[in-house]
């Protein structure tokens, strides 16, 4: 059997109301907690108040760092760490979508390691153990509550780039995964973030770094998303369906924590930073085409994937069944109202070439992909996803 490693040091609480454990869990690490949130949703939905009450009951003082923007910048993380140091916080709590959760991880790093933040981008560059991190997701998609990644935006004169800080030291100590917090998500964010979770599961499943345990989690996550995401879109208050979607997002996060992602994520970052598409929606544009590109290297897995996506594969050859996976992905994306391309934006040839050239310079983005991609391959995939061109 294949040799593998599976590492997940995060204590997970899952269930309606587990947000109330914030106080008791934070108290294990100290008496003052920095709570990192987004612009306004945590306040509006009452999630922040729940954390505040729970911390108070446990005798933990709350220091608030709010206003983290989508795709958080290195600067934002540096400002959060200044506040954490000034107030002598002993634990950092991320409350929100992937953006505040990732910012919380970077804040925890910069509270014990000197600025600037860019020196920690890449792999295993953190020297001192960060402050303990507790994550409370309010979107169902990124799985950041169980990953060793923080995705941060580096803003330079030439433009913004999404970069990843990867380090086992930033695995959260605790994840409080509470489906009630996702009830307030509007349809478009539910769909975008759900597609992000789907993408994590599929990418992790076919990645070169895939392994037996993460494969189990990935297929389960995919089945749950196919079944329950459309239900949530029809009835946003369906707490049972919301719970399964959040559970699937958690499983998919556990998958990428082990396997990493493939070209979908690698190629999607520029679509987000240059065209402003939310992270999950950018992945959705690329997912069918990156999968199609990899089909020949993974017939067995794509055939199983097709079945998990609810496609009829009985009596089909392995190759035919595998092709059905692409159809299954497209069907689900359509059902969720995802755009099929960005044809209306008239994206230029030079822009696509520039994106593709950047990917070719980053060996990490290419190495985990089952089929080795050339510059021309990447250009072709971008053209399909962005301009709807079929060559
Ligand atoms: P997000 O950027 O965190 O949030 C998107 C929007 O959703 C914000 O406007 C936010 O409002 C709103 N929102 C969040 N929770 C809500 C709720 N319960 N009700 C109503 N509105 C709510 O989106 P995300 O997709 O969760 O995170 C994306 C980021 O995560 C990207 O930077 C991506 O690269 C990163 N990511 C990280 C990992 C990882 O492993 N670390 C994996 C995948 C993606 P407020 O600002 O007002 O809160
Ligand atoms: Zn993602």
Coordinates of C-alpha atoms and ligand atoms in Angstrom, one line a residue:
X1 CA 0.0 0.0 0.0
X2 CA 1.0 3.6 -0.6
X3 CA 3.1 5.1 2.2
X4 CA 1.6 8.3 3.6
X5 CA 1.5 10.9 6.3
X6 CA -1.6 12.5 7.8
X7 CA -1.2 15.4 10.3
X8 CA -4.0 17.4 11.8
X9 CA -3.3 18.9 15.2
X10 CA -6.5 20.9 15.4
X11 CA -9.1 20.1 18.0
X12 CA -12.5 20.3 16.2
X13 CA -15.9 21.0 17.8
X14 CA -18.7 20.7 15.3
X15 CA -22.4 21.5 16.0
X16 CA -25.1 24.1 16.4
X17 CA -24.1 26.5 19.2
X18 CA -20.4 25.4 19.6
X19 CA -19.4 29.1 19.2
X20 CA -20.2 29.3 22.9
X21 CA -17.1 27.3 23.7
X22 CA -14.9 30.2 22.6
X23 CA -14.4 31.4 26.2
X24 CA -13.5 28.1 27.8
X25 CA -11.1 27.3 24.9
X26 CA -9.5 30.7 24.9
X27 CA -9.0 30.6 28.7
X28 CA -6.7 27.6 28.3
X29 CA -4.3 30.0 26.6
X30 CA -4.6 33.2 28.6
X31 CA -6.7 36.0 29.8
X32 CA -6.7 38.4 26.8
X33 CA -7.8 37.4 23.3
X34 CA -7.6 39.4 20.1
X35 CA -10.7 38.7 18.0
X36 CA -10.1 39.3 14.3
X37 CA -13.2 39.9 12.1
X38 CA -14.3 41.1 8.7
X39 CA -16.0 44.3 7.8
X40 CA -19.4 44.0 9.4
X41 CA -21.1 40.6 9.1
X42 CA -19.9 39.3 12.5
X43 CA -21.5 42.3 14.2
X44 CA -24.7 42.3 12.2
X45 CA -25.4 38.5 12.6
X46 CA -24.7 38.5 16.4
X47 CA -21.8 36.1 16.0
X48 CA -19.4 38.6 17.5
X49 CA -21.7 39.2 20.5
X50 CA -21.8 35.5 21.2
X51 CA -18.0 35.3 21.3
X52 CA -17.9 38.4 23.5
X53 CA -20.3 37.0 26.0
X54 CA -18.6 33.6 26.0
X55 CA -15.2 35.2 26.6
X56 CA -16.6 37.4 29.4
X57 CA -18.1 34.4 31.2
X58 CA -14.8 32.6 31.1
X59 CA -12.9 35.7 32.4
X60 CA -11.2 36.5 29.1
X61 CA -10.8 40.1 28.0
X62 CA -11.7 40.8 24.4
X63 CA -9.6 43.1 22.2
X64 CA -11.3 43.6 18.8
X65 CA -9.5 44.0 15.5
X66 CA -12.2 44.5 12.9
X67 CA -12.4 45.5 9.2
X68 CA -10.4 42.8 7.6
X69 CA -11.0 43.1 3.9
X70 CA -11.7 40.2 1.5
X71 CA -8.3 38.7 0.3
X72 CA -6.5 40.4 3.2
X73 CA -3.3 42.3 2.7
X74 CA 0.0 41.8 4.5
X75 CA -0.4 45.3 5.8
X76 CA -3.7 44.4 7.5
X77 CA -2.0 41.5 9.3
X78 CA 0.8 43.7 10.4
X79 CA -1.7 46.3 11.9
X80 CA -3.5 43.5 13.7
X81 CA -0.3 42.2 15.2
X82 CA 0.6 45.7 16.4
X83 CA -2.7 45.9 18.3
X84 CA -2.1 42.3 19.7
X85 CA 1.3 43.3 21.0
X86 CA 0.2 46.6 22.4
X87 CA -2.6 45.0 24.3
X88 CA -0.5 41.9 25.3
X89 CA -3.0 39.4 23.9
X90 CA -2.2 35.7 24.5
X91 CA -4.5 34.1 21.9
X92 CA -5.9 35.1 18.5
X93 CA -9.5 34.2 17.5
X94 CA -10.4 34.5 13.8
X95 CA -14.2 35.0 13.3
X96 CA -15.5 35.1 9.8
X97 CA -14.8 33.8 6.3
X98 CA -11.5 32.7 5.0
X99 CA -10.2 36.3 4.9
X100 CA -10.4 37.1 8.7
X101 CA -9.4 33.5 9.5
X102 CA -6.3 33.8 7.4
X103 CA -5.6 37.3 8.7
X104 CA -5.8 35.8 12.3
X105 CA -3.2 33.3 11.4
X106 CA -0.8 35.9 10.1
X107 CA -1.5 38.2 13.1
X108 CA -0.6 35.3 15.4
X109 CA 2.7 34.8 13.5
X110 CA 3.6 38.5 13.6
X111 CA 2.8 38.8 17.3
X112 CA 5.8 36.7 18.1
X113 CA 8.0 37.2 15.0
X114 CA 9.2 40.6 13.8
X115 CA 7.6 42.5 10.8
X116 CA 7.6 42.8 7.8
X117 CA 5.2 40.0 7.0
X118 CA 6.5 39.2 3.5
X119 CA 9.5 37.4 5.0
X120 CA 7.2 34.5 6.1
X121 CA 5.6 33.9 2.7
X122 CA 6.4 30.6 1.3
X123 CA 7.0 27.4 3.2
X124 CA 8.2 26.9 6.8
X125 CA 9.7 30.4 7.2
X126 CA 8.2 31.1 10.6
X127 CA 10.8 31.0 13.4
X128 CA 9.1 31.5 16.8
X129 CA 5.8 29.7 17.6
X130 CA 2.9 32.0 16.9
X131 CA 0.2 32.9 19.5
X132 CA -2.3 30.1 19.8
X133 CA -5.0 30.4 17.1
X134 CA -8.7 29.6 17.4
X135 CA -10.8 29.7 14.2
X136 CA -14.6 30.2 13.9
X137 CA -15.8 30.0 10.3
X138 CA -18.9 31.9 9.2
X139 CA -18.7 30.9 5.5
X140 CA -18.8 27.2 4.4
X141 CA -16.0 27.0 1.9
X142 CA -12.4 27.6 2.7
X143 CA -11.7 25.1 5.5
X144 CA -9.1 27.5 6.8
X145 CA -10.0 26.4 10.3
X146 CA -8.1 23.2 9.7
X147 CA -5.3 24.1 7.3
X148 CA -1.7 25.3 7.8
X149 CA -2.2 28.0 5.2
X150 CA -2.8 31.8 5.2
X151 CA -3.5 33.3 1.9
X152 CA -2.4 37.0 1.9
X153 CA -2.3 39.7 -0.7
X154 CA 0.9 41.5 -1.4
X155 CA 0.2 45.0 -2.8
X156 CA 3.0 46.3 -5.1
X157 CA 3.2 49.1 -7.7
X158 CA 3.0 46.5 -10.5
X159 CA -0.2 45.1 -9.0
X160 CA -1.6 42.8 -6.3
X161 CA -0.6 39.2 -5.9
X162 CA -2.1 36.5 -3.7
X163 CA 0.7 34.7 -1.8
X164 CA 0.6 31.8 0.6
X165 CA 2.2 31.5 4.0
X166 CA 2.4 27.7 4.7
X167 CA 3.7 26.4 8.0
X168 CA 2.7 23.6 10.4
X169 CA 3.0 26.2 13.2
X170 CA -0.1 28.0 12.0
X171 CA -2.5 25.0 12.2
X172 CA -5.2 26.4 14.5
X173 CA -5.2 24.9 18.0
X174 CA -9.1 24.8 18.0
X175 CA -11.8 25.0 15.3
X176 CA -15.3 25.9 16.4
X177 CA -17.5 24.8 13.5
X178 CA -21.0 26.1 14.1
X179 CA -23.6 25.7 11.2
X180 CA -25.9 28.3 12.8
X181 CA -23.3 31.0 11.8
X182 CA -23.8 30.2 8.1
X183 CA -27.6 30.8 8.1
X184 CA -27.1 34.5 7.3
X185 CA -25.0 33.9 4.1
X186 CA -26.6 35.4 1.0
X187 CA -27.1 33.1 -2.0
X188 CA -24.1 34.3 -4.0
X189 CA -21.6 33.9 -1.1
X190 CA -23.1 30.5 -0.3
X191 CA -22.6 29.4 -3.9
X192 CA -19.1 30.9 -4.3
X193 CA -17.8 29.5 -1.0
X194 CA -19.5 26.1 -1.6
X195 CA -17.7 25.9 -5.0
X196 CA -14.4 26.6 -3.2
X197 CA -15.0 23.6 -1.0
X198 CA -15.9 21.5 -4.0
X199 CA -12.7 22.6 -5.7
X200 CA -10.6 21.7 -2.6
X201 CA -12.1 18.2 -2.5
X202 CA -11.7 17.5 -6.2
X203 CA -8.2 19.1 -6.5
X204 CA -7.0 17.2 -3.4
X205 CA -8.5 13.9 -4.7
X206 CA -6.6 14.0 -8.0
X207 CA -3.5 15.8 -6.8
X208 CA -0.1 14.0 -7.0
X209 CA 0.0 14.4 -3.2
X210 CA -3.3 12.6 -2.7
X211 CA -3.3 9.8 -0.2
X212 CA -5.8 7.2 1.2
X213 CA -7.3 9.0 4.1
X214 CA -7.7 12.3 2.3
X215 CA -9.3 10.5 -0.6
X216 CA -12.0 9.1 1.7
X217 CA -12.7 12.6 3.0
X218 CA -12.7 14.1 -0.4
X219 CA -15.3 11.7 -1.9
X220 CA -17.5 12.2 1.1
X221 CA -17.2 16.0 0.9
X222 CA -18.1 15.9 -2.8
X223 CA -21.2 13.7 -2.3
X224 CA -22.4 16.0 0.5
X225 CA -21.9 19.1 -1.5
X226 CA -23.7 17.7 -4.6
X227 CA -26.7 16.7 -2.5
X228 CA -26.9 19.6 0.0
X229 CA -25.6 22.8 -1.8
X230 CA -28.6 23.0 -4.1
X231 CA -30.9 22.5 -1.1
X232 CA -29.4 25.4 0.7
X233 CA -29.7 27.6 -2.4
X234 CA -33.5 26.7 -2.5
X235 CA -34.0 27.2 1.2
X236 CA -31.3 29.2 2.9
X237 CA -32.8 28.5 6.3
X238 CA -32.5 24.7 6.0
X239 CA -30.2 24.2 9.0
X240 CA -29.7 20.5 8.2
X241 CA -28.5 21.2 4.7
X242 CA -26.4 24.1 5.9
X243 CA -24.8 21.7 8.5
X244 CA -23.9 19.2 5.8
X245 CA -22.4 21.9 3.6
X246 CA -20.3 23.3 6.4
X247 CA -19.2 19.7 7.4
X248 CA -18.2 19.1 3.8
X249 CA -16.2 22.3 3.8
X250 CA -14.5 21.1 6.9
X251 CA -13.7 17.7 5.3
X252 CA -12.4 19.4 2.2
X253 CA -10.1 21.6 4.4
X254 CA -8.7 18.5 6.0
X255 CA -8.0 17.2 2.5
X256 CA -6.0 20.2 1.3
X257 CA -4.2 20.4 4.6
X258 CA -2.6 17.1 3.5
X259 CA -2.5 17.3 -0.3
X260 CA -2.4 21.0 -1.2
X261 CA -4.3 22.2 -4.3
X262 CA -3.5 21.9 -8.0
X263 CA -3.7 24.3 -11.0
X264 CA -7.3 25.4 -10.3
X265 CA -6.2 27.4 -7.3
X266 CA -2.8 28.3 -8.7
X267 CA -4.5 29.8 -11.8
X268 CA -7.5 31.3 -10.0
X269 CA -5.5 33.8 -7.8
X270 CA -4.9 36.2 -10.7
X271 CA -8.5 36.0 -11.7
X272 CA -9.4 37.2 -8.3
X273 CA -6.7 39.9 -8.0
X274 CA -7.1 41.3 -11.5
X275 CA -10.8 40.9 -12.2
X276 CA -12.2 41.0 -8.7
X277 CA -13.9 37.7 -8.8
X278 CA -14.5 36.1 -5.3
X279 CA -12.1 33.2 -4.7
X280 CA -14.6 30.4 -5.1
X281 CA -16.1 31.8 -8.3
X282 CA -12.7 32.1 -9.9
X283 CA -12.0 28.4 -9.0
X284 CA -15.4 27.4 -10.5
X285 CA -14.5 29.0 -13.8
X286 CA -11.3 26.9 -14.1
X287 CA -12.4 23.6 -12.4
X288 CA -14.0 21.8 -15.4
X289 CA -11.1 22.7 -17.7
X290 CA -8.3 21.8 -15.4
X291 CA -10.1 18.5 -14.7
X292 CA -10.5 17.8 -18.4
X293 CA -6.8 18.5 -18.9
X294 CA -5.9 16.0 -16.2
X295 CA -8.4 13.3 -17.3
X296 CA -6.0 11.0 -19.1
X297 CA -3.8 10.7 -16.0
X298 CA -6.6 9.7 -13.6
X299 CA -9.3 7.6 -15.4
X300 CA -10.0 5.5 -12.3
X301 CA -10.4 8.4 -10.0
X302 CA -12.4 10.5 -12.4
X303 CA -14.8 7.5 -12.9
X304 CA -15.3 7.3 -9.1
X305 CA -15.7 11.1 -9.0
X306 CA -18.4 10.9 -11.7
X307 CA -20.3 8.5 -9.5
X308 CA -19.9 10.7 -6.4
X309 CA -21.2 13.6 -8.5
X310 CA -24.4 11.6 -9.1
X311 CA -23.7 10.7 -12.8
X312 CA -25.0 7.5 -14.2
X313 CA -21.9 5.4 -15.1
X314 CA -23.3 1.9 -15.2
X315 CA -22.1 -0.2 -18.2
X316 CA -19.7 2.6 -19.3
X317 CA -16.0 2.0 -20.0
X318 CA -13.6 3.6 -17.5
X319 CA -12.7 6.4 -20.0
X320 CA -16.4 7.2 -20.7
X321 CA -17.3 7.2 -17.0
X322 CA -14.3 9.5 -16.3
X323 CA -15.6 12.0 -18.9
X324 CA -18.9 12.1 -17.1
X325 CA -17.1 13.7 -14.1
X326 CA -16.6 16.9 -16.1
X327 CA -20.3 16.9 -17.1
X328 CA -21.2 16.4 -13.4
X329 CA -19.1 19.3 -12.3
X330 CA -20.5 21.6 -15.0
X331 CA -24.1 20.5 -14.1
X332 CA -23.6 21.4 -10.5
X333 CA -21.9 24.8 -11.3
X334 CA -24.8 25.7 -13.6
X335 CA -27.3 24.7 -10.9
X336 CA -25.5 27.1 -8.5
X337 CA -25.7 29.9 -11.0
X338 CA -21.9 30.1 -11.5
X339 CA -20.8 32.0 -14.7
X340 CA -19.4 29.8 -17.4
X341 CA -16.8 32.3 -18.6
X342 CA -16.0 36.0 -18.6
X343 CA -16.6 36.5 -22.3
X344 CA -18.3 39.9 -21.7
X345 CA -15.1 41.4 -20.2
X346 CA -13.2 41.0 -23.5
X347 CA -10.0 39.8 -21.8
X348 CA -6.9 40.4 -24.0
X349 CA -4.6 37.8 -25.4
X350 CA -1.6 39.5 -23.7
X351 CA -3.2 39.4 -20.3
X352 CA -3.8 35.7 -20.6
X353 CA -0.2 35.1 -21.7
X354 CA 1.1 37.1 -18.8
X355 CA -1.0 35.1 -16.3
X356 CA 0.2 31.9 -17.9
X357 CA 3.9 32.9 -17.9
X358 CA 3.6 33.7 -14.2
X359 CA 2.3 30.2 -13.5
X360 CA 5.2 28.7 -15.4
X361 CA 7.7 30.4 -13.1
X362 CA 6.2 28.8 -10.0
X363 CA 7.2 25.2 -9.9
X364 CA 5.0 24.5 -6.8
X365 CA 1.9 25.4 -8.7
X366 CA 2.8 22.9 -11.5
X367 CA 4.2 20.0 -9.5
X368 CA 1.1 18.8 -7.7
X369 CA -0.9 18.6 -11.0
X370 CA -1.2 15.0 -12.3
X371 CA -0.4 16.0 -15.9
X372 CA 2.6 18.2 -16.6
X373 CA 1.4 21.5 -18.1
X374 CA 3.3 23.6 -20.7
X375 CA 2.8 27.3 -21.3
X376 CA 0.5 26.6 -24.2
X377 CA -1.6 24.2 -22.1
X378 CA -2.1 26.9 -19.4
X379 CA -3.0 29.5 -22.1
X380 CA -5.5 27.1 -23.6
X381 CA -7.2 26.5 -20.2
X382 CA -7.3 30.2 -19.4
X383 CA -8.8 30.9 -22.8
X384 CA -11.6 28.3 -22.2
X385 CA -12.3 29.6 -18.7
X386 CA -12.1 33.3 -19.4
X387 CA -13.2 33.7 -23.1
X388 CA -15.2 30.5 -23.6
X389 CA -12.9 29.6 -26.5
X390 CA -12.9 25.9 -27.5
X391 CA -9.9 25.0 -29.6
Ligands
LIG1 P1 -14.4 36.2 2.8 O1 -13.5 37.1 2.0 O2 -13.9 35.8 4.1 O3 -15.8 36.8 3.0 C1 -16.6 37.2 1.8 C2 -17.8 38.0 2.2 O4 -18.7 37.2 3.0 C3 -17.5 39.2 3.1 O5 -18.1 40.3 2.5 C4 -18.0 38.9 4.4 O6 -18.5 40.0 5.1 C5 -19.2 38.0 4.1 N1 -19.6 37.0 5.2 C6 -18.8 36.2 5.9 N2 -19.6 35.4 6.7 C7 -20.8 35.9 6.6 C8 -22.1 35.5 7.2 N3 -22.2 34.5 8.0 N4 -23.2 36.1 6.8 C9 -23.2 37.1 5.8 N5 -22.0 37.5 5.2 C10 -20.9 36.9 5.6 O7 -14.7 34.9 1.9 P2 -14.3 33.4 1.9 O8 -14.6 32.8 0.6 O9 -14.7 32.7 3.2 O10 -12.7 33.5 2.1 C11 -11.9 33.8 0.9 C12 -10.4 33.9 1.3 O11 -10.0 32.7 1.9 C13 -9.5 34.2 0.1 O12 -8.5 35.1 0.5 C14 -9.0 32.8 -0.1 O13 -7.7 32.9 -0.9 C15 -8.8 32.3 1.2 N6 -8.7 30.8 1.3 C16 -7.9 30.3 2.3 C17 -7.8 28.9 2.5 C18 -6.9 28.4 3.6 O14 -6.7 27.2 3.7 N7 -6.3 29.2 4.4 C19 -8.4 28.0 1.6 C20 -9.2 28.6 0.6 C21 -9.4 30.0 0.5 P3 -17.6 40.7 6.3 O15 -16.3 41.2 5.7 O16 -18.5 41.8 6.7 O17 -17.4 39.7 7.4
LIG2 ZN1 -9.8 27.7 -1.9

